């Protein structure tokens, strides 16, 4: 009784102190959003009842991944979802967050504050198991850019920066603020710091609902504890659900509630501190000084099918039998009926409908993404700089091989060969930046699915940031090759040469962006992109003249679809129109005009000028970028179709079970205590 009174007094004093003192960030956010982003309500109560998730099998049948789960998550608490590998933890989180793909079928009720409603931007956040971060940025830069994208336009840059720095300190990353994130081949922050950084970037808007998928995966016990303790400190007013594989005893002590799964079924759901008693009551006590989570997972893991010892006189029983015993014991226990009562009471009490929060406007998003992408491209040597060095070396080689080609009959072939090499192979090497772009795409997909910004802002930002680097690659190596070879004099002719090279490189980059959007694996993507370019080179009208191309497929439509056709002919016209060539072969002194060479040797279409070829190239570039936008926009629509509601009902839909509510409030629904449960 004294403990209960003390707890009530503590909670009352805590609430009064929060009202009087407040939280600096919440006050700032409230002032900026006129209360929109503050924590004015009792938080988010998430419930799920009879939740099933099934997938289709290759033989035409179906397989259940989740089987009739029922439970709840409450504000200011950390709910841990545990179980052996393949038990359905990640699927469970994806189901609650509305992230299941269309290959799965979901049934049951998932309600927020007793309502079916959208998980709109700013109301929830999802931290995936994989760290998808830009390795070239520092911790401070990554969080600051994210803050500029996520926080509302009504806030000033200084306010956003202040919130970003405060959030970094809350997650214990202040000592690594100026350290680059790092990645493959580049040493940066540690794995635990990357996990905390991922969380840091998702809680800038102070979401009321936070999902974490395996936040300690791949970390040692010390790093796991620091990550989870940092997350636990962020639980005030926030509902946190984390799937976790095998936590240490220290991490296990941070959990308020525990959902233990095995093969998609609930073995136990309730207070984490009562789980040991549940296993002990059923004849599987936790050995002295052993980590409780290790004991739980060993008992319900049927992958190795070892017999489990039950009590002192129970003998050894098969794992499958033990799991069935625990599941049946849980379903017949008072705790299971209390869970159903809690779910019914939460739904009966209801609560506020979550509203979508505002973020940066479209202009700000484009500017921030352009700036961030420019920094990433500048610092990543594999994006453009290595290609620049290679291009300079190739340009010097071309210039020395075709040095001062002259104007004799042989120079006709030499000019054509050099143009073909520049258009075909120098643009072909643009695929070298594909792996770096794939990493940037992964970051985009994570941020886009979390609602940080839209597809169009990403396309514009990536396009604007790449233009200076591609232009540099076009001008410097292009000038070296052009003037060493002794091509046409005149600034206009060189500028046209460089523009065709620039647009062609941008077209190939756009082509590889389309490939990356469809084939995210960079090895398969490079092969696919190289194959497409190979077909375009063959059908471009140089390696086989247009009149000799087979009419079916190669002439119609590939010849007219290939951007090489317009690049070849544009450069040919730029180089040959107005020149005179001396036919000195076999002792002839015949003078040939460049127009005759274009018509008879290269079979160029002379009905329009070289500038029309350039305009067509620009049109192809715009078309490729538009196709890229449509691809990622379609993917966004598919993903968000799953997020439109937290409850997608099928034929297995059920209603929340009608339960008579107790006369007095349930103890589980009283405001949660500020200290985590002690399970030792």
XYZ file of C-alpha atoms in Angstrom:
680
model
C 0.000 0.000 0.000
C 2.816 2.378 0.910
C 4.581 1.568 -2.353
C 1.407 2.266 -4.322
C 0.889 5.650 -2.599
C 4.538 6.535 -3.101
C 4.321 5.622 -6.802
C 1.229 7.820 -7.228
C 2.923 10.714 -5.447
C 6.057 10.292 -7.537
C 4.121 10.278 -10.795
C 2.071 13.306 -9.703
C 5.185 15.282 -8.766
C 6.882 14.229 -12.005
C 3.918 15.420 -14.068
C 3.773 18.745 -12.170
C 7.506 19.279 -12.670
C 7.172 18.554 -16.391
C 4.331 21.060 -16.621
C 6.269 23.745 -14.758
C 9.741 23.175 -16.206
C 8.879 21.556 -19.532
C 11.243 20.089 -22.014
C 13.285 22.630 -23.938
C 13.008 20.861 -27.274
C 9.294 20.201 -26.955
C 8.724 23.852 -26.086
C 10.686 24.918 -29.147
C 8.842 22.494 -31.365
C 5.518 23.556 -29.912
C 6.303 27.201 -30.561
C 7.295 26.412 -34.119
C 4.297 24.227 -34.901
C 1.763 25.944 -32.626
C 1.454 22.845 -30.507
C 1.365 20.475 -33.430
C 4.514 18.545 -32.522
C 4.336 18.760 -28.746
C 3.475 15.979 -26.383
C 0.060 17.188 -25.252
C -1.687 13.834 -25.113
C -1.236 10.697 -23.095
C 0.772 9.223 -25.932
C 0.144 6.349 -28.306
C -1.459 3.098 -27.193
C -0.923 0.505 -29.909
C -2.992 -2.697 -29.806
C -3.158 -5.766 -32.030
C -5.689 -8.561 -31.779
C -5.628 -11.972 -33.498
C -2.939 -10.812 -35.913
C -2.149 -13.241 -38.731
C 0.346 -12.822 -41.566
C 0.584 -15.386 -44.361
C 2.669 -15.699 -47.530
C 2.094 -17.735 -50.659
C 4.359 -20.712 -51.300
C 5.791 -21.891 -54.612
C 3.436 -24.869 -54.652
C 0.401 -22.596 -54.616
C -0.361 -22.956 -50.934
C 0.199 -20.539 -48.078
C 2.387 -20.406 -45.012
C 1.588 -18.554 -41.804
C 4.404 -16.396 -40.436
C 2.416 -14.841 -37.564
C -0.348 -16.845 -35.933
C -2.995 -15.048 -33.931
C -0.901 -12.581 -31.922
C -2.622 -10.340 -29.390
C -1.002 -7.628 -27.305
C -0.416 -3.933 -26.718
C 2.294 -1.312 -26.347
C 2.025 1.670 -24.019
C 3.623 5.136 -23.830
C 6.897 5.614 -21.952
C 7.611 1.902 -22.110
C 10.025 -0.257 -24.074
C 8.439 -3.421 -25.460
C 10.971 -6.039 -26.541
C 10.040 -8.650 -29.128
C 12.286 -11.685 -28.690
C 12.575 -15.120 -30.196
C 14.938 -17.363 -32.165
C 15.904 -16.582 -35.756
C 12.987 -16.988 -38.161
C 10.306 -16.694 -35.499
C 8.695 -13.660 -37.178
C 10.105 -10.720 -35.204
C 10.837 -8.483 -38.195
C 7.576 -9.467 -39.886
C 5.741 -8.550 -36.693
C 7.337 -5.092 -36.630
C 6.666 -4.573 -40.333
C 3.041 -5.558 -39.792
C 2.556 -3.080 -36.948
C 4.283 -0.332 -38.931
C 2.324 -1.053 -42.131
C 5.449 -2.041 -44.076
C 4.478 -5.484 -45.344
C 4.741 -5.933 -49.100
C 1.901 -7.132 -51.286
C 3.185 -10.690 -51.381
C 1.854 -11.135 -47.847
C -1.671 -11.189 -46.483
C -2.505 -9.713 -43.122
C -5.599 -10.099 -41.013
C -6.660 -9.011 -37.571
C -7.028 -5.659 -35.844
C -4.194 -3.164 -35.362
C -5.433 -0.002 -33.672
C -3.845 3.231 -32.490
C -5.608 4.691 -29.471
C -8.574 2.492 -30.363
C -8.794 3.780 -33.960
C -7.798 2.550 -37.385
C -5.663 5.383 -38.664
C -2.690 6.218 -40.800
C 0.849 6.194 -39.551
C 1.485 9.607 -41.081
C 4.772 11.456 -41.267
C 6.120 12.573 -37.910
C 3.827 10.348 -35.836
C 6.009 7.249 -36.080
C 9.568 6.298 -36.998
C 11.148 3.032 -38.078
C 14.838 2.221 -37.668
C 15.875 -0.686 -39.864
C 18.439 -3.331 -39.029
C 20.866 -2.181 -41.729
C 22.626 1.170 -41.396
C 21.883 3.074 -44.583
C 23.976 6.192 -44.070
C 26.160 8.347 -46.295
C 29.662 7.301 -45.303
C 31.278 10.600 -46.353
C 29.318 12.805 -43.946
C 30.214 13.539 -40.358
C 27.773 12.719 -37.570
C 26.895 16.376 -37.141
C 26.366 16.894 -40.866
C 24.166 13.812 -41.202
C 21.887 14.866 -38.341
C 21.839 18.524 -39.384
C 20.879 17.736 -42.979
C 18.204 15.386 -41.674
C 16.884 18.110 -39.364
C 16.651 20.589 -42.243
C 14.631 18.050 -44.229
C 12.323 16.871 -41.459
C 11.631 19.835 -39.215
C 8.908 22.290 -40.261
C 9.590 25.248 -42.519
C 8.341 27.589 -39.798
C 11.509 26.905 -37.799
C 14.681 28.883 -38.427
C 17.974 27.250 -39.350
C 19.432 28.068 -35.944
C 16.499 26.387 -34.196
C 16.886 23.287 -36.349
C 20.610 23.207 -35.667
C 19.999 23.543 -31.929
C 17.549 20.627 -31.953
C 19.994 18.533 -34.004
C 22.838 19.176 -31.563
C 20.627 18.482 -28.553
C 19.477 15.191 -30.061
C 23.092 14.202 -30.730
C 23.890 14.814 -27.063
C 20.845 12.843 -25.936
C 22.116 9.809 -27.863
C 25.642 10.233 -26.482
C 27.268 11.088 -29.822
C 28.744 14.483 -28.899
C 32.327 13.137 -28.900
C 31.897 11.820 -32.466
C 30.179 14.887 -33.935
C 33.053 15.763 -36.264
C 33.932 12.182 -37.193
C 32.899 10.859 -40.577
C 30.469 7.962 -40.555
C 32.718 5.788 -42.687
C 31.976 2.581 -44.503
C 33.655 -0.137 -46.530
C 37.368 0.655 -46.746
C 36.984 3.911 -44.772
C 37.325 3.871 -41.020
C 34.707 5.949 -39.234
C 32.487 5.709 -36.198
C 31.853 2.364 -34.498
C 28.926 0.047 -35.164
C 27.201 1.052 -31.950
C 27.553 4.730 -32.804
C 26.058 4.074 -36.233
C 23.022 2.464 -34.605
C 22.590 5.403 -32.250
C 23.016 7.784 -35.183
C 20.255 5.960 -37.093
C 17.959 6.375 -34.096
C 19.060 9.988 -33.660
C 18.029 10.894 -37.211
C 14.566 9.383 -36.756
C 13.638 11.030 -33.451
C 14.302 14.624 -34.509
C 10.548 15.203 -34.918
C 9.857 13.570 -31.546
C 7.646 10.778 -32.962
C 5.269 9.197 -30.493
C 5.751 5.699 -31.899
C 9.203 4.221 -32.533
C 9.955 0.848 -34.149
C 13.445 -0.649 -34.000
C 14.406 -3.771 -35.931
C 17.342 -5.600 -34.323
C 19.093 -2.455 -32.994
C 21.859 -4.555 -31.362
C 22.552 -6.904 -34.274
C 26.285 -7.366 -34.841
C 27.293 -5.428 -31.709
C 29.173 -6.675 -28.675
C 27.510 -6.685 -25.265
C 28.947 -3.314 -24.198
C 27.946 -1.571 -27.432
C 24.510 -3.207 -27.263
C 23.973 -1.856 -23.768
C 24.983 1.692 -24.709
C 22.701 1.608 -27.737
C 19.707 0.272 -25.812
C 20.267 2.512 -22.781
C 20.350 5.508 -25.117
C 17.087 4.340 -26.664
C 15.571 3.703 -23.244
C 16.354 7.268 -22.196
C 14.218 8.457 -25.124
C 11.105 6.560 -24.004
C 9.439 9.421 -22.081
C 6.086 10.044 -23.779
C 7.054 7.662 -26.582
C 5.926 4.122 -27.338
C 8.952 2.010 -28.310
C 8.781 -1.472 -29.835
C 12.078 -3.209 -30.572
C 12.810 -6.638 -31.976
C 15.961 -8.007 -30.410
C 17.636 -11.354 -30.829
C 19.730 -12.203 -27.778
C 20.204 -9.313 -25.335
C 22.605 -9.384 -22.428
C 21.305 -9.397 -18.859
C 21.981 -5.650 -18.582
C 20.006 -4.954 -21.752
C 17.206 -7.274 -20.634
C 16.849 -5.196 -17.470
C 15.919 -2.187 -19.617
C 12.757 -3.840 -20.966
C 9.388 -3.020 -19.474
C 7.353 -5.561 -21.429
C 8.315 -8.712 -23.296
C 6.738 -10.469 -26.264
C 8.343 -13.872 -26.734
C 7.702 -15.553 -30.097
C 8.390 -19.008 -31.473
C 7.412 -19.969 -35.038
C 5.049 -17.009 -35.198
C 3.161 -17.925 -31.994
C 3.136 -16.111 -28.656
C 4.972 -18.023 -25.961
C 4.724 -15.198 -23.436
C 3.489 -11.616 -23.352
C 3.593 -9.456 -20.267
C 5.984 -7.675 -17.896
C 9.583 -8.610 -18.586
C 10.189 -9.139 -14.879
C 7.453 -11.818 -14.711
C 8.832 -13.933 -17.566
C 11.263 -15.807 -15.303
C 8.400 -16.717 -12.976
C 6.328 -17.928 -15.944
C 9.070 -20.326 -17.080
C 9.706 -21.456 -13.514
C 6.014 -22.147 -12.968
C 5.978 -24.395 -16.020
C 9.006 -26.398 -14.917
C 11.809 -24.568 -16.723
C 13.493 -22.374 -14.121
C 16.337 -20.106 -15.150
C 19.651 -21.490 -13.844
C 21.454 -19.462 -11.235
C 23.589 -16.594 -12.674
C 22.437 -17.305 -16.234
C 21.165 -14.572 -18.537
C 17.339 -14.889 -18.624
C 17.161 -14.152 -22.356
C 19.663 -16.935 -23.076
C 17.540 -19.342 -21.063
C 14.320 -18.306 -22.826
C 15.762 -18.625 -26.320
C 17.434 -21.941 -25.579
C 14.169 -23.339 -24.263
C 12.022 -22.320 -27.274
C 14.553 -22.741 -30.104
C 13.623 -25.826 -32.107
C 16.242 -25.367 -34.827
C 18.543 -27.917 -33.198
C 15.751 -30.142 -31.802
C 17.483 -30.876 -28.509
C 15.595 -32.292 -25.555
C 14.978 -29.792 -22.765
C 15.131 -30.792 -19.116
C 11.922 -29.990 -17.212
C 12.415 -29.399 -13.519
C 14.168 -31.776 -11.178
C 11.890 -34.773 -11.795
C 10.232 -33.927 -15.098
C 12.840 -35.625 -17.291
C 13.853 -34.399 -20.734
C 11.253 -33.462 -23.331
C 11.518 -32.613 -27.053
C 11.768 -28.902 -27.849
C 8.576 -28.903 -29.937
C 6.678 -30.416 -27.044
C 8.125 -27.866 -24.636
C 7.098 -24.993 -26.908
C 3.538 -26.326 -27.192
C 3.391 -26.724 -23.431
C 4.487 -23.121 -22.844
C 2.094 -21.739 -25.473
C -0.861 -23.644 -24.044
C 0.129 -22.624 -20.542
C 0.245 -18.975 -21.577
C -3.162 -19.147 -23.300
C -4.743 -20.689 -20.232
C -3.051 -18.320 -17.800
C -4.513 -15.317 -16.060
C -1.915 -13.166 -17.800
C -3.373 -13.973 -21.222
C -6.849 -12.925 -20.114
C -5.396 -9.759 -18.594
C -3.791 -8.935 -21.941
C -7.167 -9.272 -23.650
C -8.747 -7.101 -20.961
C -6.039 -4.481 -21.409
C -6.580 -4.468 -25.171
C -10.334 -4.115 -24.707
C -9.951 -1.287 -22.170
C -7.452 0.622 -24.327
C -9.828 0.402 -27.291
C -12.756 1.432 -25.087
C -10.933 4.466 -23.709
C -9.874 5.562 -27.197
C -7.707 8.610 -27.654
C -6.641 11.279 -30.082
C -6.316 10.719 -33.798
C -2.735 11.198 -34.935
C -2.262 14.028 -37.402
C 0.401 14.360 -40.062
C 3.088 16.839 -39.176
C 4.650 19.302 -41.577
C 8.243 19.225 -42.738
C 10.464 21.372 -44.923
C 8.879 22.781 -48.074
C 9.766 21.542 -51.538
C 12.283 24.306 -52.245
C 14.158 23.672 -49.015
C 14.192 19.935 -49.666
C 15.696 20.442 -53.130
C 18.371 22.806 -51.825
C 19.320 20.594 -48.868
C 19.434 17.427 -50.978
C 21.524 19.194 -53.634
C 23.959 20.455 -51.014
C 24.201 17.082 -49.266
C 24.654 15.172 -52.519
C 27.305 17.645 -53.697
C 29.296 17.111 -50.493
C 28.940 13.339 -50.812
C 30.111 13.359 -54.441
C 33.049 15.622 -53.608
C 34.282 13.433 -50.750
C 33.656 10.053 -52.380
C 36.664 9.379 -54.648
C 34.815 6.605 -56.455
C 31.908 8.796 -57.519
C 33.706 11.131 -59.943
C 37.357 11.792 -59.042
C 38.761 8.395 -60.010
C 36.836 8.601 -63.268
C 38.215 12.091 -63.825
C 41.793 10.815 -63.486
C 41.079 7.901 -65.835
C 39.387 10.219 -68.339
C 42.408 12.534 -68.356
C 44.714 9.549 -68.980
C 42.481 8.309 -71.816
C 42.272 11.803 -73.310
C 46.074 12.066 -73.328
C 46.268 8.644 -74.955
C 43.719 9.592 -77.614
C 45.478 12.881 -78.297
C 48.846 11.192 -78.700
C 47.507 8.387 -80.932
C 45.523 10.744 -83.187
C 47.857 13.706 -82.821
C 47.202 16.418 -85.423
C 45.128 14.255 -87.784
C 45.352 16.776 -90.635
C 42.979 16.925 -93.601
C 44.078 14.119 -95.916
C 41.960 11.135 -96.876
C 43.240 9.066 -93.946
C 42.111 11.756 -91.495
C 38.472 11.016 -92.406
C 38.717 7.584 -90.807
C 40.804 8.876 -87.896
C 38.285 11.581 -87.062
C 35.492 9.026 -87.251
C 37.340 6.536 -85.038
C 38.068 9.169 -82.402
C 34.463 10.398 -82.364
C 33.267 6.797 -82.057
C 35.651 6.132 -79.159
C 34.642 9.293 -77.324
C 30.896 8.717 -77.754
C 30.975 4.960 -77.175
C 33.667 4.174 -74.645
C 34.243 7.383 -72.715
C 30.517 7.553 -71.967
C 30.495 3.805 -71.294
C 32.856 4.331 -68.365
C 30.180 6.349 -66.599
C 28.990 3.041 -65.115
C 31.973 3.352 -62.744
C 29.934 5.553 -60.417
C 27.093 3.041 -60.208
C 28.067 1.480 -56.818
C 28.230 4.914 -55.173
C 24.852 5.819 -56.621
C 23.356 2.551 -55.337
C 24.446 3.510 -51.794
C 22.816 6.918 -52.235
C 19.654 5.199 -53.468
C 19.535 3.086 -50.304
C 19.613 6.247 -48.203
C 16.859 7.736 -50.358
C 14.662 4.649 -49.986
C 15.005 4.710 -46.198
C 14.302 8.419 -45.910
C 11.507 8.355 -48.472
C 9.628 5.489 -46.836
C 9.895 7.388 -43.533
C 8.416 10.460 -45.220
C 11.408 12.808 -44.991
C 10.988 14.065 -48.569
C 9.485 13.128 -51.911
C 10.777 11.542 -55.099
C 10.847 14.720 -57.194
C 13.045 16.558 -54.676
C 15.520 13.661 -54.754
C 15.643 13.563 -58.564
C 16.184 17.331 -58.773
C 18.800 17.327 -56.014
C 20.766 14.457 -57.548
C 20.618 15.998 -61.025
C 21.759 19.467 -59.940
C 24.578 18.121 -57.771
C 25.981 15.893 -60.540
C 26.044 18.584 -63.249
C 29.260 20.381 -62.112
C 31.246 17.139 -61.866
C 30.082 15.723 -65.204
C 30.728 19.124 -66.800
C 34.263 19.124 -65.401
C 34.862 15.624 -66.786
C 33.537 16.739 -70.161
C 35.533 19.955 -70.428
C 38.998 19.024 -69.165
C 39.562 15.586 -70.771
C 37.494 16.723 -73.759
C 39.748 19.723 -74.308
C 42.894 17.600 -74.021
C 41.706 15.071 -76.616
C 40.124 17.678 -78.907
C 43.067 20.041 -79.258
C 45.807 17.391 -79.307
C 44.015 15.652 -82.172
C 43.799 18.909 -84.081
C 40.026 18.918 -84.531
C 38.155 21.915 -85.966
C 39.390 25.332 -84.936
C 36.891 27.658 -83.347
C 35.385 27.987 -79.891
C 31.895 27.068 -81.142
C 33.054 23.704 -82.447
C 34.827 22.766 -79.186
C 31.863 23.844 -77.073
C 29.566 21.683 -79.192
C 31.951 18.723 -78.825
C 32.044 19.177 -75.030
C 28.247 19.625 -74.831
C 27.587 16.392 -76.723
C 30.039 14.574 -74.452
C 28.430 16.146 -71.371
C 24.849 15.310 -72.388
C 25.868 11.778 -73.404
C 27.459 11.179 -69.976
C 24.362 12.531 -68.267
C 22.214 10.228 -70.405
C 24.289 7.195 -69.381
C 24.089 8.265 -65.730
C 20.315 8.529 -66.098
C 20.214 5.087 -67.703
C 22.164 3.624 -64.773
C 19.827 5.400 -62.341
C 16.906 3.615 -63.987
C 18.775 0.328 -63.696
C 19.567 1.020 -60.024
C 15.889 1.708 -59.314
C 14.949 -1.689 -60.755
C 18.074 -3.790 -60.013
C 19.503 -2.577 -56.678
C 22.331 -5.147 -56.639
C 25.285 -3.237 -58.055
C 26.991 -6.234 -59.686
C 23.831 -7.234 -61.548
C 23.142 -3.552 -62.222
C 26.522 -2.965 -63.859
C 26.049 -6.035 -66.062
C 22.536 -4.938 -67.011
C 23.555 -1.349 -67.735
C 26.603 -2.432 -69.721
C 24.462 -4.806 -71.784
C 21.950 -2.080 -72.621
C 24.730 0.290 -73.669
C 26.324 -2.425 -75.766
C 23.102 -2.833 -77.733
C 22.830 0.921 -78.215
C 26.440 1.174 -79.456
C 25.916 -1.638 -81.962
C 22.726 -0.072 -83.309
C 24.005 3.534 -83.260
C 25.040 3.607 -86.913
C 28.840 3.569 -86.704
C 29.990 -0.034 -86.292
C 27.406 -0.967 -88.898
C 26.188 1.768 -91.230
C 22.461 2.589 -91.057
C 21.734 1.167 -94.520
C 23.346 -2.149 -93.550
C 21.486 -2.600 -90.258
C 18.844 -5.368 -90.331
C 15.483 -3.665 -90.651
C 13.769 -5.714 -87.941
C 14.808 -4.787 -84.398
C 18.185 -3.195 -85.212
C 16.980 -0.470 -87.582
C 13.458 -0.255 -86.215
C 13.355 0.634 -83.363
C 16.853 0.319 -81.791
C 18.636 2.631 -84.262
C 16.235 5.486 -83.577
C 16.106 4.783 -79.840
C 19.884 4.773 -79.346
C 21.299 8.071 -78.103
C 24.584 7.130 -79.823
C 22.933 7.779 -83.216
C 22.389 11.442 -82.404
C 25.737 11.816 -80.632
C 27.626 10.270 -83.570
C 25.836 12.340 -86.191
C 26.002 15.551 -84.161
C 29.770 15.226 -83.689
C 30.254 14.201 -87.332
C 28.387 17.281 -88.555
C 30.299 19.458 -86.108
C 33.584 18.104 -87.434
C 33.014 17.636 -91.179
C 30.628 20.377 -92.323
C 32.705 23.106 -93.976
C 35.963 21.115 -94.194
C 37.745 20.068 -97.374
C 39.652 16.803 -97.644
C 42.298 15.910 -100.205
C 41.848 12.453 -101.671
C 45.524 11.539 -101.936
C 44.970 7.804 -102.136
C 46.354 6.027 -105.245
C 47.884 9.243 -106.505
C 44.582 11.149 -106.733
C 44.378 14.845 -105.983
C 40.605 15.009 -105.775
C 39.175 17.450 -103.185
C 36.191 16.165 -101.174
C 33.832 18.337 -99.158
C 32.846 17.397 -95.651
C 29.179 17.255 -96.677
C 29.981 14.566 -99.264
C 31.881 12.588 -96.613
C 28.890 12.825 -94.258
C 26.438 11.587 -96.885
C 28.512 8.877 -98.522
C 30.865 7.638 -95.807
C 28.915 8.097 -92.569
C 25.393 8.123 -94.049
C 24.452 11.067 -91.822
C 20.966 12.520 -92.060
C 21.612 15.942 -93.584
C 18.033 17.211 -93.474
C 18.650 18.966 -90.139
C 21.582 20.626 -88.385
C 23.830 19.402 -85.597
C 21.876 21.488 -83.102
C 18.796 19.376 -83.701
C 20.851 16.294 -82.764
C 21.866 18.084 -79.553
C 18.249 18.990 -78.779
C 17.214 15.342 -79.306
C 19.974 14.262 -76.902
C 18.648 16.713 -74.305
C 15.176 15.275 -74.879
C 16.480 11.742 -74.288
C 18.151 12.944 -71.081
C 14.894 14.489 -69.838
C 13.000 11.336 -70.826
C 15.406 9.078 -68.915
C 15.184 11.259 -65.805
C 11.399 11.305 -66.094
C 11.352 7.505 -66.366
C 13.547 7.315 -63.262
C 11.148 9.578 -61.397
C 8.164 7.463 -62.486
C 9.866 4.246 -61.367
C 10.683 5.464 -57.864
C 7.317 7.232 -57.608
C 5.536 3.988 -58.463
C 7.560 2.187 -55.813
C 6.676 4.916 -53.336
C 2.978 4.493 -54.124
C 3.241 0.747 -53.583
C 5.022 1.185 -50.262
C 2.658 3.859 -49.004
C -0.354 1.816 -50.068
C 0.602 -0.504 -47.219
C 1.005 2.424 -44.832
C -2.396 3.984 -45.434
C -3.781 2.049 -42.501
C -2.403 0.034 -39.644
C -5.216 -2.493 -40.106
C -5.613 -4.195 -43.478
C -8.359 -6.725 -43.037
C -8.966 -9.850 -45.077
C -11.431 -12.701 -44.784
C -9.946 -13.544 -41.421
C -10.930 -10.193 -39.939
C -12.044 -10.321 -36.371
C -13.517 -7.870 -33.915
C -12.014 -6.872 -30.618
C -13.418 -9.287 -28.063
C -16.102 -7.732 -25.916
C -14.883 -7.830 -22.362
C -16.541 -6.536 -19.263
C -14.265 -3.870 -17.901
C -13.292 -4.044 -14.242
C -14.816 -1.539 -11.861
C -11.419 -0.176 -10.896
C -8.688 0.781 -13.378
C -6.368 -2.040 -14.305
C -2.945 -1.766 -12.755
C -1.336 -2.196 -16.206
C -3.045 0.957 -17.469
C -1.821 3.259 -14.754
C 0.912 5.689 -15.821
C 4.144 3.709 -16.179
C 6.935 4.131 -13.693
C 9.989 6.058 -14.827
C 12.473 3.369 -13.869
C 12.862 0.173 -15.897
C 11.991 -3.162 -14.389
C 14.649 -4.936 -12.417
C 14.829 -8.533 -13.502
C 17.741 -9.689 -11.487
